[in-house]
Amino acid sequence: MKYENNIAFAEKLDAADPLAEYRKKFHIPKTKNGDDCIYLCGNSLGLQPVTVAAALKQELDDWKNLGVEGHFHGKNPWKDYHEFLTQQTAHIVGAKPAEVVVMNNLTVNLHLMMVSFYRPTKARHKILIEGGAFPSDQYAVKSQILFHGFDPATSLVELKTGEDIESLLDREGDSIALILLGGVNYYTGQLFDMEKITGAGHRKGCIVGFDLAHAAGNVLLELHRWGVDFACWCSYKYLNGGPGAVAGCFVHERFANDAALPRFAGWWGHDKASRFRMGPDFRAIPGAEGWQLSNPSILAMAAVKASLDIFYEAKMENLRAKSVLLTGYLEYLFGGRFEIITPRAAAERGCQLSIRMSKDGRKVFDALTAAGVVCDWREPDCIRVAPVPLYNSFMDVYRFAKIFAEAAT
Ligand SMILES: *Cc1c(COP(=O)(O)O)cnc(C)c1O
């Protein structure tokens, strides 16, 4: 695409955008003057779909009118509610329906997955994560290592920025039990080649899992085909499921009936046909659903479902195509004047660009905020902006770039 730095060109891109209508399906926060904010923070908290209020009202009404009967006779019977999110979730992460489930929150799911998939031995006890991983992932991983009686000082390996994972695996792969990387790094916005990493990890006998918090709903995923062992993600970033939304989890079908895997069990993971017989012996539902513990919060799930329905209609392929154009436009408008730490190649990033501010970063960020831009500041010197294809326009990006250039120069 040959971009141009003028308002008419931004308008032209919006007019030609087949997904432009989707912006109307979201509530865009307003500035004090009542104008739309330039919201570039969907990587942190996605906006509220207009349909969420009615979706919640439906469940409140069923609760009001039916009480406990809502589990069986509600419009969307609560006992089955998580199943109403399965097909959309499978589409978003490139999975078979039985490989995904929406449950709990992200860090909880990481722990549940590690219970099953981190089985350290004396010879193979290490976990490989990316350097600068999100703190919760670091805490979770270190606590799992300690829980098994190992020491993070010797059992935790960090992939340095720019380090070649295959040579690291050649060196240390035989002692690595689990590779657990972010599909897209939250800070730099780097998209990892998950297919390649999965293959390389498996050749060395490692389990390979991904944290897709910044990848789900952002980039194209093919977890099943890539052969990823497990993955977890949250639903409140690109997936717009609301603050603290119920998270997602993928377990490859090769483990669907693997009774040898240890797991923490609860009644919602128990065989559906006999769940309400309340017997003492746990029998897991085949597939990802078998990792559920509790009956889920229906109100929270209703918001996630409303948003996932939009993704399912828009389709990830279309969203990604727009995203590449939209972020490419932002990069073009920066004109090489700022230090972008996100990779330049579209295949190595999602929609986010992270800008390292050599001076006055915080002041620039405050000026952006005052001008009605919502983006975020990460210590020590990084501004992250994420134009998302569902509700951001090319005009958003154009206006942002102008405001940014004024604030930063
Ligand atoms: C956002 C994010 C989290 C947050 O964890 P929660 O359990 O949802 O609070 C964890 N890890 C990564 C990589 C994230 O981006």
Short mmCIF file of C-alpha atoms in Angstrom, two decimals, residues 22-247:
data_model
loop_
_atom_site.label_atom_id
_atom_site.label_comp_id
_atom_site.label_asym_id
_atom_site.label_seq_id
_atom_site.Cartn_x
_atom_site.Cartn_y
_atom_site.Cartn_z
CA TYR A 22 -18.15 -2.29 13.11
CA ARG A 23 -17.11 0.89 14.90
CA LYS A 24 -20.82 1.55 15.47
CA LYS A 25 -21.10 -1.69 17.41
CA PHE A 26 -18.96 -0.26 20.22
CA HIS A 27 -19.31 2.49 22.80
CA ILE A 28 -16.44 4.91 22.16
CA PRO A 29 -15.47 6.85 25.31
CA LYS A 30 -15.93 10.61 25.02
CA THR A 31 -13.71 13.55 25.84
CA LYS A 32 -14.93 16.34 28.15
CA ASN A 33 -16.20 18.16 25.05
CA GLY A 34 -18.29 15.19 24.02
CA ASP A 35 -16.08 14.17 21.09
CA ASP A 36 -14.96 10.58 20.55
CA CYS A 37 -11.67 9.84 22.26
CA ILE A 38 -8.93 8.44 20.08
CA TYR A 39 -8.97 5.11 21.85
CA LEU A 40 -5.76 3.17 21.18
CA CYS A 41 -5.85 1.05 24.31
CA GLY A 42 -7.65 -2.07 23.13
CA ASN A 43 -4.51 -4.01 24.02
CA SER A 44 -5.23 -3.20 27.66
CA LEU A 45 -9.02 -3.04 27.88
CA GLY A 46 -11.19 -3.47 24.83
CA LEU A 47 -14.28 -1.29 24.42
CA GLN A 48 -17.79 -2.31 25.32
CA PRO A 49 -19.91 -3.76 22.52
CA VAL A 50 -23.29 -2.05 22.30
CA THR A 51 -24.95 -5.49 22.54
CA VAL A 52 -23.50 -6.25 25.96
CA ALA A 53 -26.18 -4.43 27.94
CA ALA A 54 -29.01 -6.45 26.39
CA ALA A 55 -27.06 -9.68 26.79
CA LEU A 56 -26.65 -9.01 30.51
CA LYS A 57 -30.28 -7.94 30.82
CA GLN A 58 -31.39 -11.24 29.31
CA GLU A 59 -29.60 -13.20 32.03
CA LEU A 60 -30.76 -10.82 34.78
CA ASP A 61 -34.34 -11.26 33.56
CA ASP A 62 -34.05 -15.04 33.49
CA TRP A 63 -32.67 -14.97 37.00
CA LYS A 64 -35.44 -12.60 38.10
CA ASN A 65 -38.24 -14.60 36.48
CA LEU A 66 -37.02 -18.17 36.71
CA GLY A 67 -34.68 -18.36 39.68
CA VAL A 68 -32.85 -21.65 39.73
CA GLU A 69 -34.86 -22.90 36.76
CA GLY A 70 -32.73 -20.63 34.59
CA HIS A 71 -30.10 -23.36 34.64
CA PHE A 72 -32.40 -25.52 32.55
CA HIS A 73 -35.13 -23.30 31.14
CA GLY A 74 -33.50 -19.92 30.61
CA LYS A 75 -33.30 -18.61 27.07
CA ASN A 76 -29.64 -19.62 27.22
CA PRO A 77 -29.69 -22.43 29.79
CA TRP A 78 -26.96 -21.65 32.30
CA LYS A 79 -25.83 -25.23 32.76
CA ASP A 80 -24.67 -25.20 29.14
CA TYR A 81 -23.67 -21.55 28.92
CA HIS A 82 -19.96 -22.00 28.24
CA GLU A 83 -20.85 -24.07 25.18
CA PHE A 84 -22.42 -21.01 23.57
CA LEU A 85 -18.94 -19.48 23.33
CA THR A 86 -17.14 -22.50 21.93
CA GLN A 87 -17.49 -22.08 18.19
CA GLN A 88 -16.49 -18.41 18.25
CA THR A 89 -13.51 -19.16 20.49
CA ALA A 90 -12.36 -22.01 18.25
CA HIS A 91 -12.47 -19.63 15.28
CA ILE A 92 -10.41 -16.97 17.03
CA VAL A 93 -7.56 -19.28 18.06
CA GLY A 94 -7.70 -21.76 15.17
CA ALA A 95 -8.80 -24.77 17.15
CA LYS A 96 -11.28 -27.61 17.02
CA PRO A 97 -14.31 -26.92 19.23
CA ALA A 98 -13.38 -29.65 21.72
CA GLU A 99 -9.96 -28.04 22.19
CA VAL A 100 -11.22 -24.79 23.74
CA VAL A 101 -13.15 -23.66 26.75
CA VAL A 102 -13.91 -20.29 28.33
CA MET A 103 -13.31 -20.42 32.07
CA ASN A 104 -11.67 -18.67 35.05
CA ASN A 105 -9.08 -15.97 34.49
CA LEU A 106 -5.79 -16.04 32.70
CA THR A 107 -3.30 -16.60 35.52
CA VAL A 108 -5.59 -19.20 37.08
CA ASN A 109 -5.67 -21.08 33.79
CA LEU A 110 -1.90 -20.86 33.44
CA HIS A 111 -1.61 -22.58 36.80
CA LEU A 112 -4.18 -25.25 35.88
CA MET A 113 -2.33 -25.95 32.65
CA MET A 114 1.00 -26.17 34.45
CA VAL A 115 -0.48 -28.65 36.90
CA SER A 116 -1.07 -30.91 33.92
CA PHE A 117 1.81 -29.97 31.64
CA TYR A 118 4.74 -29.02 33.84
CA ARG A 119 6.00 -32.33 35.18
CA PRO A 120 9.61 -31.63 36.09
CA THR A 121 12.15 -34.39 36.65
CA LYS A 122 15.75 -34.17 37.85
CA ALA A 123 16.99 -34.25 34.28
CA ARG A 124 14.29 -32.09 32.72
CA HIS A 125 13.02 -29.40 35.08
CA LYS A 126 13.38 -26.05 33.36
CA ILE A 127 10.77 -23.63 32.08
CA LEU A 128 11.67 -21.32 29.21
CA ILE A 129 9.91 -17.96 29.13
CA GLU A 130 10.62 -14.79 27.15
CA GLY A 131 12.79 -12.14 28.76
CA GLY A 132 10.57 -9.34 30.04
CA ALA A 133 7.54 -11.59 30.31
CA PHE A 134 4.42 -10.11 31.91
CA PRO A 135 4.93 -10.13 35.69
CA SER A 136 2.00 -12.43 36.43
CA ASP A 137 3.48 -15.06 34.12
CA GLN A 138 6.85 -14.75 35.85
CA TYR A 139 5.22 -15.13 39.27
CA ALA A 140 3.13 -18.08 38.14
CA VAL A 141 6.06 -19.89 36.58
CA LYS A 142 8.41 -19.29 39.50
CA SER A 143 5.82 -20.43 42.00
CA GLN A 144 5.25 -23.63 40.00
CA ILE A 145 8.98 -24.31 39.99
CA LEU A 146 9.13 -23.79 43.76
CA PHE A 147 6.01 -25.88 44.25
CA HIS A 148 7.80 -28.83 42.66
CA GLY A 149 10.85 -28.36 44.89
CA PHE A 150 13.11 -26.77 42.28
CA ASP A 151 14.86 -23.41 42.29
CA PRO A 152 13.96 -20.63 39.83
CA ALA A 153 17.64 -19.63 39.82
CA THR A 154 18.47 -22.87 38.00
CA SER A 155 15.10 -23.91 36.56
CA LEU A 156 13.93 -20.70 34.94
CA VAL A 157 15.45 -19.84 31.56
CA GLU A 158 14.77 -16.54 29.83
CA LEU A 159 14.92 -16.06 26.08
CA LYS A 160 16.69 -12.77 25.51
CA THR A 161 15.33 -10.27 23.00
CA GLY A 162 16.71 -11.19 19.59
CA GLU A 163 18.14 -14.51 20.82
CA ASP A 164 17.62 -17.44 18.47
CA ILE A 165 15.35 -19.95 20.18
CA GLU A 166 16.60 -22.88 18.14
CA SER A 167 20.19 -22.47 19.23
CA LEU A 168 19.03 -22.05 22.81
CA LEU A 169 17.09 -25.30 22.48
CA ASP A 170 20.12 -27.02 20.92
CA ARG A 171 22.08 -26.03 24.00
CA GLU A 172 19.57 -26.56 26.78
CA GLY A 173 16.52 -28.22 25.25
CA ASP A 174 17.10 -31.58 26.92
CA SER A 175 16.68 -30.00 30.34
CA ILE A 176 13.65 -27.88 29.41
CA ALA A 177 10.33 -29.38 30.48
CA LEU A 178 8.11 -26.54 29.35
CA ILE A 179 8.35 -23.66 26.89
CA LEU A 180 5.83 -20.97 27.85
CA LEU A 181 6.04 -17.83 25.75
CA GLY A 182 3.73 -14.94 25.08
CA GLY A 183 2.44 -15.23 21.51
CA VAL A 184 2.77 -11.46 21.30
CA ASN A 185 4.99 -9.79 23.88
CA TYR A 186 2.94 -7.29 25.86
CA TYR A 187 5.71 -4.67 26.03
CA THR A 188 7.39 -4.73 22.62
CA GLY A 189 4.46 -6.03 20.60
CA GLN A 190 6.68 -8.70 19.02
CA LEU A 191 4.77 -11.60 17.50
CA PHE A 192 6.58 -14.92 17.89
CA ASP A 193 6.60 -17.59 15.19
CA MET A 194 4.55 -20.03 17.22
CA GLU A 195 4.51 -22.73 14.58
CA LYS A 196 8.29 -22.79 14.36
CA ILE A 197 8.77 -22.65 18.12
CA THR A 198 6.29 -25.47 18.65
CA GLY A 199 8.11 -27.67 16.14
CA ALA A 200 11.53 -26.88 17.57
CA GLY A 201 10.34 -27.47 21.15
CA HIS A 202 8.69 -30.77 20.31
CA ARG A 203 11.82 -32.01 18.52
CA LYS A 204 13.62 -31.52 21.82
CA GLY A 205 10.89 -33.27 23.79
CA CYS A 206 9.55 -30.12 25.47
CA ILE A 207 5.92 -29.27 26.11
CA VAL A 208 5.04 -26.03 24.33
CA GLY A 209 2.38 -23.64 25.67
CA PHE A 210 1.58 -20.04 24.85
CA ASP A 211 0.13 -17.10 26.73
CA LEU A 212 -2.03 -15.43 24.11
CA ALA A 213 -3.19 -12.44 26.17
CA HIS A 214 -1.92 -10.06 23.49
CA ALA A 215 -2.47 -12.40 20.56
CA ALA A 216 -6.08 -13.59 20.83
CA GLY A 217 -8.29 -11.38 18.68
CA ASN A 218 -5.20 -9.59 17.37
CA VAL A 219 -3.31 -11.95 15.07
CA LEU A 220 -4.16 -15.11 13.14
CA LEU A 221 -3.72 -18.23 15.21
CA GLU A 222 -3.75 -21.86 14.16
CA LEU A 223 -3.15 -23.60 17.45
CA HIS A 224 -4.46 -26.96 16.28
CA ARG A 225 -2.46 -27.12 13.07
CA TRP A 226 0.68 -25.81 14.74
CA GLY A 227 0.38 -28.62 17.27
CA VAL A 228 0.63 -26.33 20.31
CA ASP A 229 0.12 -28.34 23.51
CA PHE A 230 -1.86 -25.74 25.44
CA ALA A 231 -2.58 -22.03 25.46
CA CYS A 232 -4.31 -19.51 27.72
CA TRP A 233 -5.52 -15.97 27.13
CA CYS A 234 -7.65 -13.30 28.74
CA SER A 235 -10.79 -11.89 27.15
CA TYR A 236 -10.67 -8.26 28.24
CA LYS A 237 -7.92 -6.99 25.93
CA TYR A 238 -8.51 -7.40 22.20
CA LEU A 239 -11.50 -9.63 22.88
CA ASN A 240 -13.53 -6.82 24.50
CA GLY A 241 -15.12 -9.09 27.10
CA GLY A 242 -15.12 -6.47 29.88
CA PRO A 243 -12.87 -5.79 32.87
CA GLY A 244 -11.70 -9.03 34.43
CA ALA A 245 -13.64 -11.02 31.81
CA VAL A 246 -13.72 -14.81 31.83
CA ALA A 247 -10.62 -16.17 30.09
#
